[in-house]
Amino acid sequence: MSQVKNTKPGEHKHCQCQDTQNHFLERAFESLKLEAAQRELLLAPFRETIVSIPLLTRRAEGGNLHTFMGYRVQHNHARGPFKGGLRFHPSVNLGEVRALAQLMTWKTALVDIPFGGAKGGIAVDTNTLSHHELEILTKRFVQKMELVFGVHHDIPAPDIGTNPQVMAWILEEYSKTHGYTPAIVTGKPVELGGSAGRLEATGHGVAYLTGKMASEISLGIDNASVVIQGFGNVGFHSAQGLAAMDARIIALSDARSGVVCDKGINIEQAQRHVAKTGWLENLPGTEPVNNAELLELPCDILIPAAVEATINCDNAEAIKARLVIEAANIPVTHLADATLRERGITIVPDLLANAGGVLTSYYEWVQNLQEFPWDYDTVLRRLEQRLGRVYEQVRDLAQQHNTDLRTAAYELAIDRVNKAVALRGF
Ligand code: NAD
């Protein structure tokens, strides 16, 4: 099994996430001239909840009874209810969840939706559980988190290892005690009040911004070569959106393996292969490549769409792309970020690049509260309009302050949260 450098489950990755986030924030704090006390307040999480979930399993390692750890970190709700995904992955831990919760605060502020930031998850390898066991695990997690969740308190959504089915179980469990409550969770199946377009929203936004960014740096998207790490919800829909713009997707990977084909990979065929075999491995018409090699392939556009810190000190000098689009959260460490910038590689930061997901989650929540569904075209048109506008604000501020897109995005977001905190009083 191929491994990404420095990203074995649980191995210092959460430290890298927090370190990275802190460095990025420091640049923006300096530029905004925030005092130490303000910085401290903005960094502090509002509440951290840890639960244990015992489960009798047939397949999980360690015998029949297994105790899983679940987390929810609520970072800041000055601008609205806490909002953020739930991740089911073996490497989930408090440090990682804390860093990702904080990132959600800045992301919701950047796209200017009335939410704060949160994140959660369970440390579990879902491949070791049956469908039924996963349902029980999810519902027990909701039972224990019921007090911190709420339509106007904290609204979860999908992330790595979770999907519309998991969101449906959350809705069901929460509704048992609160009555039918679709607005408690976003990313649900459309049949249960999910929004048209939510499933593809994050990847659609990634593809849309990639096209916009490519034209800004005079890189024609038509036939541009694209490498994507991660072929889950975000990776697949990003690939599909870019293929529709006639970009050439030359390499893809998942947690196990990668595949490469210079002529371009047929995305629908790759998806059918994964649906049938579980992995990209042995995709007809492609050559194998491991995750470390994949990131260093010569290409125009590199899209990390898997886990954190995959672009780090070990490989930053070897990245050959002109454009890095952070579809994943925190995929580039701060040291790698500095190296890439020095080498003239443009980075579209996570809080902007993958914000289409939370933006459409907001649209879903609004539709649920109003009990008035929008059609697919309306959702995607609003998504593109908002993302495009936010991108232009970030670009203009970056030019004005002679800084990079990430620092400008953080400046915009932090300023909004800081003002909301001050207005509400201490
Ligand atoms: P997913 O579970 O649907 O897919 C994850 C993909 O990454 C899978 O192909 C998996 O095999 C692969 N992967 C896992 N570990 C890997 C590793 N170590 N190396 C290479 N590949 C690995 O998850 P997703 O929803 O597509 O999320 C991907 C990223 O996008 C995450 O960073 C997530 O936080 C971020 N994100 C997701 C959403 C959303 O709406 N789902 C929104 C914003 C950001």
Short mmCIF file of C-alpha atoms and ligand atoms in Angstrom, two decimals:
data_model
loop_
_atom_site.label_atom_id
_atom_site.label_comp_id
_atom_site.label_asym_id
_atom_site.label_seq_id
_atom_site.Cartn_x
_atom_site.Cartn_y
_atom_site.Cartn_z
CA MET A 1 0.00 0.00 0.00
CA SER A 2 1.42 3.38 -0.97
CA GLN A 3 1.81 5.93 1.82
CA VAL A 4 1.86 9.69 1.62
CA LYS A 5 5.02 11.08 3.23
CA ASN A 6 4.44 12.31 6.78
CA THR A 7 0.76 11.44 6.78
CA LYS A 8 0.47 8.04 8.42
CA PRO A 9 -2.68 7.99 10.54
CA GLY A 10 -2.17 9.88 13.79
CA GLU A 11 1.53 10.55 13.18
CA HIS A 12 2.15 14.21 14.12
CA LYS A 13 -0.29 15.30 11.46
CA HIS A 14 -2.48 17.16 13.92
CA CYS A 15 0.60 19.08 15.15
CA GLN A 16 1.38 20.08 11.56
CA CYS A 17 -2.24 21.20 11.07
CA GLN A 18 -2.23 23.42 14.12
CA ASP A 19 1.23 24.76 13.49
CA THR A 20 0.34 25.50 9.90
CA GLN A 21 -2.92 27.20 10.80
CA ASN A 22 -1.19 29.30 13.48
CA HIS A 23 1.47 30.47 11.05
CA PHE A 24 -1.11 31.45 8.44
CA LEU A 25 -3.13 33.30 11.07
CA GLU A 26 -0.08 35.13 12.41
CA ARG A 27 0.57 36.67 8.98
CA ALA A 28 -2.98 38.01 8.86
CA PHE A 29 -3.00 39.09 12.54
CA GLU A 30 0.15 41.13 11.89
CA SER A 31 -1.35 42.76 8.86
CA LEU A 32 -4.57 43.59 10.76
CA LYS A 33 -2.48 44.83 13.72
CA LEU A 34 -4.53 42.84 16.24
CA GLU A 35 -3.49 43.02 19.89
CA ALA A 36 -2.36 39.90 21.77
CA ALA A 37 -5.60 39.70 23.80
CA GLN A 38 -7.73 39.85 20.64
CA ARG A 39 -5.65 37.11 19.02
CA GLU A 40 -5.98 34.94 22.10
CA LEU A 41 -9.75 35.36 22.11
CA LEU A 42 -10.09 34.60 18.40
CA LEU A 43 -7.99 31.44 18.69
CA ALA A 44 -9.72 29.96 21.73
CA PRO A 45 -12.32 27.26 21.06
CA PHE A 46 -15.78 27.87 22.57
CA ARG A 47 -16.36 24.24 23.61
CA GLU A 48 -14.73 20.85 23.05
CA THR A 49 -16.76 17.67 23.54
CA ILE A 50 -15.26 14.17 23.58
CA VAL A 51 -17.41 11.05 23.82
CA SER A 52 -16.74 7.32 23.90
CA ILE A 53 -18.96 5.05 21.85
CA PRO A 54 -18.87 1.34 22.71
CA LEU A 55 -19.94 -0.96 19.90
CA LEU A 56 -20.13 -4.70 19.50
CA THR A 57 -18.58 -5.32 16.10
CA ARG A 58 -17.95 -8.42 14.09
CA ARG A 59 -15.03 -7.18 12.02
CA ALA A 60 -13.19 -4.34 13.82
CA GLU A 61 -9.75 -5.11 15.23
CA GLY A 62 -9.46 -5.83 18.96
CA GLY A 63 -12.26 -8.37 19.43
CA ASN A 64 -15.99 -7.95 19.55
CA LEU A 65 -16.34 -4.96 21.84
CA HIS A 66 -14.70 -1.84 20.55
CA THR A 67 -14.76 1.65 22.07
CA PHE A 68 -14.58 4.44 19.49
CA MET A 69 -13.77 8.05 20.39
CA GLY A 70 -15.95 10.85 19.00
CA TYR A 71 -15.23 14.57 18.94
CA ARG A 72 -17.00 17.87 18.33
CA VAL A 73 -15.07 21.12 18.63
CA GLN A 74 -17.12 24.30 18.44
CA HIS A 75 -14.71 27.10 17.74
CA ASN A 76 -16.59 30.39 17.39
CA HIS A 77 -20.25 31.35 16.93
CA ALA A 78 -20.09 35.14 16.93
CA ARG A 79 -21.57 35.29 13.41
CA GLY A 80 -24.14 32.48 13.71
CA PRO A 81 -24.63 28.82 14.70
CA PHE A 82 -21.61 26.52 14.67
CA LYS A 83 -21.21 24.78 11.33
CA GLY A 84 -18.81 22.10 10.16
CA GLY A 85 -18.35 18.58 8.89
CA LEU A 86 -18.07 15.21 10.57
CA ARG A 87 -15.09 13.08 9.62
CA PHE A 88 -14.96 9.29 10.07
CA HIS A 89 -11.29 8.36 9.64
CA PRO A 90 -8.72 6.45 11.74
CA SER A 91 -6.54 9.55 12.21
CA VAL A 92 -9.28 11.73 13.74
CA ASN A 93 -8.06 13.23 17.03
CA LEU A 94 -8.72 16.31 19.13
CA GLY A 95 -5.83 18.36 17.71
CA GLU A 96 -6.89 17.76 14.12
CA VAL A 97 -10.55 18.48 14.85
CA ARG A 98 -9.59 21.66 16.72
CA ALA A 99 -7.59 23.00 13.77
CA LEU A 100 -10.35 22.11 11.29
CA ALA A 101 -13.05 23.70 13.50
CA GLN A 102 -11.11 26.93 13.55
CA LEU A 103 -10.69 26.82 9.78
CA MET A 104 -14.50 26.60 9.47
CA THR A 105 -14.89 29.86 11.41
CA TRP A 106 -12.71 31.67 8.89
CA LYS A 107 -14.31 29.92 5.90
CA THR A 108 -17.91 30.78 6.84
CA ALA A 109 -16.82 34.37 7.53
CA LEU A 110 -14.94 34.61 4.23
CA VAL A 111 -17.98 33.61 2.16
CA ASP A 112 -20.06 35.79 4.47
CA ILE A 113 -22.71 33.33 5.60
CA PRO A 114 -24.33 33.58 9.06
CA PHE A 115 -22.49 30.65 10.63
CA GLY A 116 -19.58 30.07 12.97
CA GLY A 117 -17.10 27.21 12.84
CA ALA A 118 -17.07 23.66 14.19
CA LYS A 119 -15.77 20.23 13.24
CA GLY A 120 -16.19 16.72 14.55
CA GLY A 121 -15.72 13.09 13.86
CA ILE A 122 -15.05 9.59 15.03
CA ALA A 123 -11.67 7.83 14.98
CA VAL A 124 -12.75 4.81 12.96
CA ASP A 125 -11.79 2.92 9.85
CA THR A 126 -15.20 2.58 8.23
CA ASN A 127 -13.87 -0.24 6.02
CA THR A 128 -13.82 -2.48 9.12
CA LEU A 129 -17.53 -1.97 9.89
CA SER A 130 -20.64 -3.37 8.25
CA HIS A 131 -23.29 -0.94 6.96
CA HIS A 132 -25.46 -1.77 9.99
CA GLU A 133 -22.60 -1.26 12.46
CA LEU A 134 -21.85 2.12 10.91
CA GLU A 135 -25.50 3.10 11.33
CA ILE A 136 -25.45 2.13 15.02
CA LEU A 137 -22.14 3.94 15.59
CA THR A 138 -23.48 7.11 13.95
CA LYS A 139 -26.73 7.07 15.89
CA ARG A 140 -24.93 6.51 19.23
CA PHE A 141 -22.64 9.44 18.41
CA VAL A 142 -25.73 11.61 17.84
CA GLN A 143 -27.28 10.42 21.14
CA LYS A 144 -24.18 11.62 22.98
CA MET A 145 -23.83 14.87 20.99
CA GLU A 146 -27.53 15.70 21.00
CA LEU A 147 -27.09 18.43 23.58
CA VAL A 148 -24.49 20.34 21.58
CA PHE A 149 -26.23 19.97 18.20
CA GLY A 150 -29.22 22.15 17.29
CA VAL A 151 -30.76 23.93 14.29
CA HIS A 152 -29.71 27.28 15.76
CA HIS A 153 -26.72 25.93 17.72
CA ASP A 154 -24.62 23.52 15.70
CA ILE A 155 -25.32 21.91 12.32
CA PRO A 156 -23.07 19.04 11.11
CA ALA A 157 -22.33 18.12 7.47
CA PRO A 158 -20.32 15.49 5.52
CA ASP A 159 -16.54 15.30 5.40
CA ILE A 160 -14.02 12.48 4.83
CA GLY A 161 -15.64 9.08 5.37
CA THR A 162 -19.19 10.41 5.73
CA ASN A 163 -21.86 10.88 3.07
CA PRO A 164 -25.59 11.60 2.58
CA GLN A 165 -26.50 8.23 4.12
CA VAL A 166 -24.64 9.09 7.34
CA MET A 167 -26.38 12.50 7.36
CA ALA A 168 -29.75 10.70 6.99
CA TRP A 169 -28.98 8.61 10.11
CA ILE A 170 -28.13 11.81 11.99
CA LEU A 171 -31.44 13.35 10.93
CA GLU A 172 -33.34 10.23 12.00
CA GLU A 173 -31.69 9.97 15.43
CA TYR A 174 -32.03 13.67 16.22
CA SER A 175 -35.66 13.72 15.04
CA LYS A 176 -36.57 10.94 17.50
CA THR A 177 -36.37 13.38 20.39
CA HIS A 178 -36.95 16.71 18.60
CA GLY A 179 -39.57 15.89 15.96
CA TYR A 180 -38.78 15.89 12.24
CA THR A 181 -35.87 18.34 11.97
CA PRO A 182 -34.24 18.41 8.51
CA ALA A 183 -32.30 21.62 9.26
CA ILE A 184 -30.26 19.82 11.94
CA VAL A 185 -27.84 18.50 9.33
CA THR A 186 -26.80 19.40 5.77
CA GLY A 187 -25.57 17.20 2.95
CA LYS A 188 -28.64 14.96 3.41
CA PRO A 189 -30.19 12.95 0.59
CA VAL A 190 -32.56 15.13 -1.47
CA GLU A 191 -35.39 12.73 -0.50
CA LEU A 192 -35.02 13.90 3.13
CA GLY A 193 -34.76 17.64 2.48
CA GLY A 194 -31.21 17.75 1.14
CA SER A 195 -30.42 20.47 -1.39
CA ALA A 196 -30.19 19.81 -5.09
CA GLY A 197 -26.52 20.29 -5.99
CA ARG A 198 -25.09 19.80 -2.44
CA LEU A 199 -23.45 16.48 -3.29
CA GLU A 200 -21.35 18.00 -6.07
CA ALA A 201 -21.11 21.52 -4.58
CA THR A 202 -17.58 21.37 -3.14
CA GLY A 203 -16.05 19.86 -6.27
CA HIS A 204 -18.14 22.11 -8.51
CA GLY A 205 -16.79 25.14 -6.66
CA VAL A 206 -13.23 23.80 -6.91
CA ALA A 207 -13.60 23.34 -10.68
CA TYR A 208 -15.24 26.75 -11.11
CA LEU A 209 -12.48 28.57 -9.19
CA THR A 210 -9.77 26.56 -10.96
CA GLY A 211 -11.13 27.72 -14.31
CA LYS A 212 -11.31 31.33 -13.10
CA MET A 213 -7.81 31.23 -11.60
CA ALA A 214 -6.31 29.58 -14.70
CA SER A 215 -7.57 32.38 -16.89
CA GLU A 216 -6.14 34.97 -14.45
CA ILE A 217 -2.65 33.51 -14.89
CA SER A 218 -3.17 33.07 -18.66
CA LEU A 219 -3.25 29.30 -18.44
CA GLY A 220 -5.86 27.98 -20.85
CA ILE A 221 -8.01 25.42 -19.00
CA ASP A 222 -8.70 23.69 -22.32
CA ASN A 223 -6.23 20.76 -22.38
CA ALA A 224 -4.47 21.93 -19.19
CA SER A 225 -2.99 18.90 -17.41
CA VAL A 226 -4.49 18.26 -13.96
CA VAL A 227 -3.37 15.91 -11.15
CA ILE A 228 -5.85 15.19 -8.35
CA GLN A 229 -5.01 13.46 -5.08
CA GLY A 230 -8.12 11.88 -3.51
CA PHE A 231 -11.01 10.50 -5.53
CA GLY A 232 -13.85 10.77 -3.04
CA ASN A 233 -16.71 13.24 -3.10
CA VAL A 234 -14.55 16.33 -3.63
CA GLY A 235 -11.90 14.76 -5.89
CA PHE A 236 -14.45 13.09 -8.15
CA HIS A 237 -16.68 16.14 -8.60
CA SER A 238 -13.67 18.43 -9.12
CA ALA A 239 -12.40 16.03 -11.80
CA GLN A 240 -15.82 15.81 -13.41
CA GLY A 241 -16.21 19.61 -13.48
CA LEU A 242 -12.75 20.13 -14.95
CA ALA A 243 -13.19 17.39 -17.53
CA ALA A 244 -16.38 19.21 -18.62
CA MET A 245 -14.15 22.29 -19.23
CA ASP A 246 -11.92 20.08 -21.45
CA ALA A 247 -9.05 19.96 -18.96
CA ARG A 248 -6.98 16.75 -19.15
CA ILE A 249 -7.04 14.79 -15.86
CA ILE A 250 -3.74 12.93 -16.13
CA ALA A 251 -3.53 11.36 -12.64
CA LEU A 252 -5.80 10.42 -9.76
CA SER A 253 -5.28 8.65 -6.45
CA ASP A 254 -7.04 7.29 -3.39
CA ALA A 255 -5.76 6.12 0.01
CA ARG A 256 -4.43 2.92 -1.53
CA SER A 257 -3.04 3.78 -4.94
CA GLY A 258 -2.80 6.16 -7.84
CA VAL A 259 -3.16 5.89 -11.60
CA VAL A 260 -1.65 7.99 -14.40
CA CYS A 261 -2.36 8.40 -18.11
CA ASP A 262 -0.85 11.31 -20.07
CA LYS A 263 -3.61 11.28 -22.67
CA GLY A 264 -6.19 11.89 -19.95
CA ILE A 265 -8.33 9.64 -17.73
CA ASN A 266 -12.01 9.10 -18.46
CA ILE A 267 -13.58 10.22 -15.15
CA GLU A 268 -16.89 8.39 -15.53
CA GLN A 269 -15.02 5.17 -16.32
CA ALA A 270 -12.80 5.70 -13.26
CA GLN A 271 -15.86 6.19 -11.09
CA ARG A 272 -17.48 3.00 -12.40
CA HIS A 273 -14.23 1.11 -11.73
CA VAL A 274 -14.10 2.42 -8.12
CA ALA A 275 -17.79 1.59 -7.58
CA LYS A 276 -17.06 -1.98 -8.73
CA THR A 277 -13.67 -2.68 -7.12
CA GLY A 278 -13.49 -0.13 -4.30
CA TRP A 279 -10.23 1.42 -5.55
CA LEU A 280 -8.60 3.12 -8.56
CA GLU A 281 -5.94 0.38 -8.72
CA ASN A 282 -5.82 -1.50 -12.06
CA LEU A 283 -7.99 1.08 -13.87
CA PRO A 284 -7.76 -0.06 -17.53
CA GLY A 285 -5.64 2.20 -19.77
CA THR A 286 -3.58 3.66 -16.89
CA GLU A 287 -0.20 3.04 -15.24
CA PRO A 288 0.20 2.75 -11.46
CA VAL A 289 1.75 5.61 -9.47
CA ASN A 290 2.04 5.99 -5.71
CA ASN A 291 0.72 9.01 -3.81
CA ALA A 292 4.17 10.51 -3.21
CA GLU A 293 5.13 10.25 -6.92
CA LEU A 294 1.73 11.54 -8.01
CA LEU A 295 2.17 14.88 -6.25
CA GLU A 296 5.50 15.43 -8.03
CA LEU A 297 4.25 14.69 -11.56
CA PRO A 298 4.78 17.44 -14.15
CA CYS A 299 1.37 19.13 -14.63
CA ASP A 300 -0.26 22.55 -14.95
CA ILE A 301 -2.66 22.19 -12.01
CA LEU A 302 -2.31 20.13 -8.84
CA ILE A 303 -5.39 19.56 -6.69
CA PRO A 304 -4.85 17.93 -3.29
CA ALA A 305 -8.35 16.63 -2.39
CA ALA A 306 -7.61 14.08 0.33
CA VAL A 307 -6.07 14.67 3.76
CA GLU A 308 -3.92 17.28 5.53
CA ALA A 309 -0.24 18.09 5.07
CA THR A 310 0.33 16.02 1.93
CA ILE A 311 2.40 18.87 0.47
CA ASN A 312 5.14 19.45 3.01
CA CYS A 313 8.89 20.06 3.42
CA ASP A 314 9.66 16.66 1.89
CA ASN A 315 8.13 17.41 -1.49
CA ALA A 316 7.53 21.18 -1.86
CA GLU A 317 10.72 21.65 -3.90
CA ALA A 318 9.63 18.87 -6.25
CA ILE A 319 6.12 20.13 -7.01
CA LYS A 320 5.99 21.02 -10.71
CA ALA A 321 2.49 22.49 -11.06
CA ARG A 322 1.90 26.18 -11.84
CA LEU A 323 -1.28 26.25 -9.82
CA VAL A 324 -2.15 24.43 -6.58
CA ILE A 325 -5.84 24.40 -5.68
CA GLU A 326 -6.45 23.36 -2.07
CA ALA A 327 -9.62 21.27 -2.40
CA ALA A 328 -8.72 19.45 0.84
CA ASN A 329 -8.48 21.25 4.17
CA ILE A 330 -4.92 22.24 5.20
CA PRO A 331 -3.20 20.09 2.53
CA VAL A 332 -0.12 22.37 2.37
CA THR A 333 2.01 22.94 5.49
CA HIS A 334 3.16 26.50 6.22
CA LEU A 335 6.77 25.70 5.32
CA ALA A 336 5.69 24.14 2.02
CA ASP A 337 3.44 27.15 1.42
CA ALA A 338 6.47 29.45 1.74
CA THR A 339 8.53 27.27 -0.61
CA LEU A 340 5.78 27.12 -3.25
CA ARG A 341 5.28 30.89 -3.13
CA GLU A 342 9.02 31.51 -3.45
CA ARG A 343 9.00 29.24 -6.48
CA GLY A 344 6.24 31.34 -8.08
CA ILE A 345 3.51 28.70 -7.75
CA THR A 346 0.06 30.22 -7.21
CA ILE A 347 -2.01 28.66 -4.41
CA VAL A 348 -5.78 29.00 -4.07
CA PRO A 349 -6.22 28.44 -0.31
CA ASP A 350 -8.62 25.92 1.23
CA LEU A 351 -10.87 28.47 2.92
CA LEU A 352 -11.71 29.80 -0.53
CA ALA A 353 -11.15 26.80 -2.84
CA ASN A 354 -13.46 24.34 -1.08
CA ALA A 355 -15.96 26.86 0.34
CA GLY A 356 -18.59 25.78 -2.21
CA GLY A 357 -19.43 22.96 0.22
CA VAL A 358 -20.36 25.09 3.21
CA LEU A 359 -21.95 27.72 1.00
CA THR A 360 -24.35 25.11 -0.40
CA SER A 361 -24.86 23.69 3.11
CA TYR A 362 -26.04 27.18 4.04
CA TYR A 363 -28.41 27.16 1.06
CA GLU A 364 -29.71 23.77 2.23
CA TRP A 365 -30.30 25.07 5.77
CA VAL A 366 -32.14 28.13 4.40
CA GLN A 367 -34.34 25.90 2.21
CA ASN A 368 -35.11 23.66 5.22
CA LEU A 369 -36.01 26.61 7.46
CA GLN A 370 -38.22 28.11 4.74
CA GLU A 371 -39.58 24.70 3.73
CA PHE A 372 -39.12 25.87 0.15
CA PRO A 373 -36.69 23.88 -2.06
CA TRP A 374 -34.73 25.57 -4.84
CA ASP A 375 -34.00 23.91 -8.16
CA TYR A 376 -30.55 22.64 -9.16
CA ASP A 377 -29.74 25.53 -11.52
CA THR A 378 -30.63 28.13 -8.88
CA VAL A 379 -28.34 26.48 -6.32
CA LEU A 380 -25.35 26.23 -8.66
CA ARG A 381 -25.87 29.72 -10.12
CA ARG A 382 -25.90 31.23 -6.62
CA LEU A 383 -22.87 29.13 -5.68
CA GLU A 384 -20.86 30.36 -8.68
CA GLN A 385 -21.95 33.98 -8.24
CA ARG A 386 -20.99 34.06 -4.56
CA LEU A 387 -17.71 32.18 -4.99
CA GLY A 388 -16.74 34.38 -7.94
CA ARG A 389 -17.48 37.53 -5.96
CA VAL A 390 -15.51 36.34 -2.92
CA TYR A 391 -12.59 35.36 -5.13
CA GLU A 392 -12.53 38.88 -6.61
CA GLN A 393 -12.60 40.45 -3.12
CA VAL A 394 -9.68 38.25 -2.05
CA ARG A 395 -7.69 38.95 -5.22
CA ASP A 396 -8.25 42.71 -4.95
CA LEU A 397 -7.20 42.79 -1.30
CA ALA A 398 -4.12 40.68 -2.07
CA GLN A 399 -3.14 43.19 -4.77
CA GLN A 400 -3.85 46.16 -2.50
CA HIS A 401 -1.78 44.72 0.37
CA ASN A 402 0.82 43.18 -1.92
CA THR A 403 0.30 39.79 -0.35
CA ASP A 404 -0.77 36.27 -1.32
CA LEU A 405 -4.36 35.03 -1.73
CA ARG A 406 -4.27 33.05 1.53
CA THR A 407 -3.22 35.97 3.71
CA ALA A 408 -5.80 38.22 2.04
CA ALA A 409 -8.54 35.62 2.58
CA TYR A 410 -7.61 35.28 6.25
CA GLU A 411 -7.54 39.06 6.65
CA LEU A 412 -11.08 39.41 5.29
CA ALA A 413 -12.39 36.55 7.41
CA ILE A 414 -10.65 37.47 10.67
CA ASP A 415 -11.73 41.08 10.41
CA ARG A 416 -15.39 40.02 10.08
CA VAL A 417 -15.22 37.63 13.05
CA ASN A 418 -13.31 40.13 15.16
CA LYS A 419 -15.93 42.82 14.54
CA ALA A 420 -18.80 40.43 15.36
CA VAL A 421 -17.10 39.35 18.60
CA ALA A 422 -16.59 42.96 19.66
CA LEU A 423 -20.16 43.99 18.77
CA ARG A 424 -21.64 41.20 20.87
CA GLY A 425 -19.61 42.29 23.90
CA PHE A 426 -17.29 40.30 26.13
P1 NAD B 1 -14.12 11.34 0.90
O1 NAD B 1 -14.06 10.44 2.08
O2 NAD B 1 -15.33 11.32 0.03
O3 NAD B 1 -12.85 11.06 -0.05
C1 NAD B 1 -11.54 11.08 0.44
C2 NAD B 1 -10.61 10.53 -0.65
O4 NAD B 1 -9.27 10.67 -0.21
C3 NAD B 1 -10.83 9.04 -0.91
O5 NAD B 1 -10.57 8.78 -2.28
C4 NAD B 1 -9.75 8.40 -0.05
O6 NAD B 1 -9.39 7.09 -0.49
C5 NAD B 1 -8.63 9.39 -0.22
N1 NAD B 1 -7.63 9.35 0.85
C6 NAD B 1 -7.82 9.17 2.18
N2 NAD B 1 -6.65 9.17 2.83
C7 NAD B 1 -5.69 9.39 1.87
C8 NAD B 1 -4.28 9.49 1.89
N3 NAD B 1 -3.60 9.39 3.03
N4 NAD B 1 -3.65 9.72 0.71
C9 NAD B 1 -4.33 9.84 -0.46
N5 NAD B 1 -5.66 9.72 -0.53
C10 NAD B 1 -6.32 9.50 0.61
O7 NAD B 1 -13.83 12.81 1.47
P2 NAD B 1 -14.21 14.20 0.79
O8 NAD B 1 -15.51 14.63 1.30
O9 NAD B 1 -13.95 14.12 -0.67
O10 NAD B 1 -13.11 15.17 1.46
C11 NAD B 1 -11.80 15.36 0.89
C12 NAD B 1 -11.19 16.63 1.46
O11 NAD B 1 -12.04 17.75 1.14
C13 NAD B 1 -11.03 16.66 2.97
O12 NAD B 1 -9.87 17.40 3.30
C14 NAD B 1 -12.26 17.42 3.44
O13 NAD B 1 -12.06 18.03 4.71
C15 NAD B 1 -12.37 18.45 2.33
N6 NAD B 1 -13.71 19.06 2.20
C16 NAD B 1 -14.80 18.29 1.96
C17 NAD B 1 -16.04 18.90 1.79
C18 NAD B 1 -17.28 18.12 1.46
O14 NAD B 1 -18.30 18.75 1.14
N7 NAD B 1 -17.27 16.82 1.44
C19 NAD B 1 -16.15 20.30 1.91
C20 NAD B 1 -15.00 21.05 2.15
C21 NAD B 1 -13.78 20.42 2.28
#
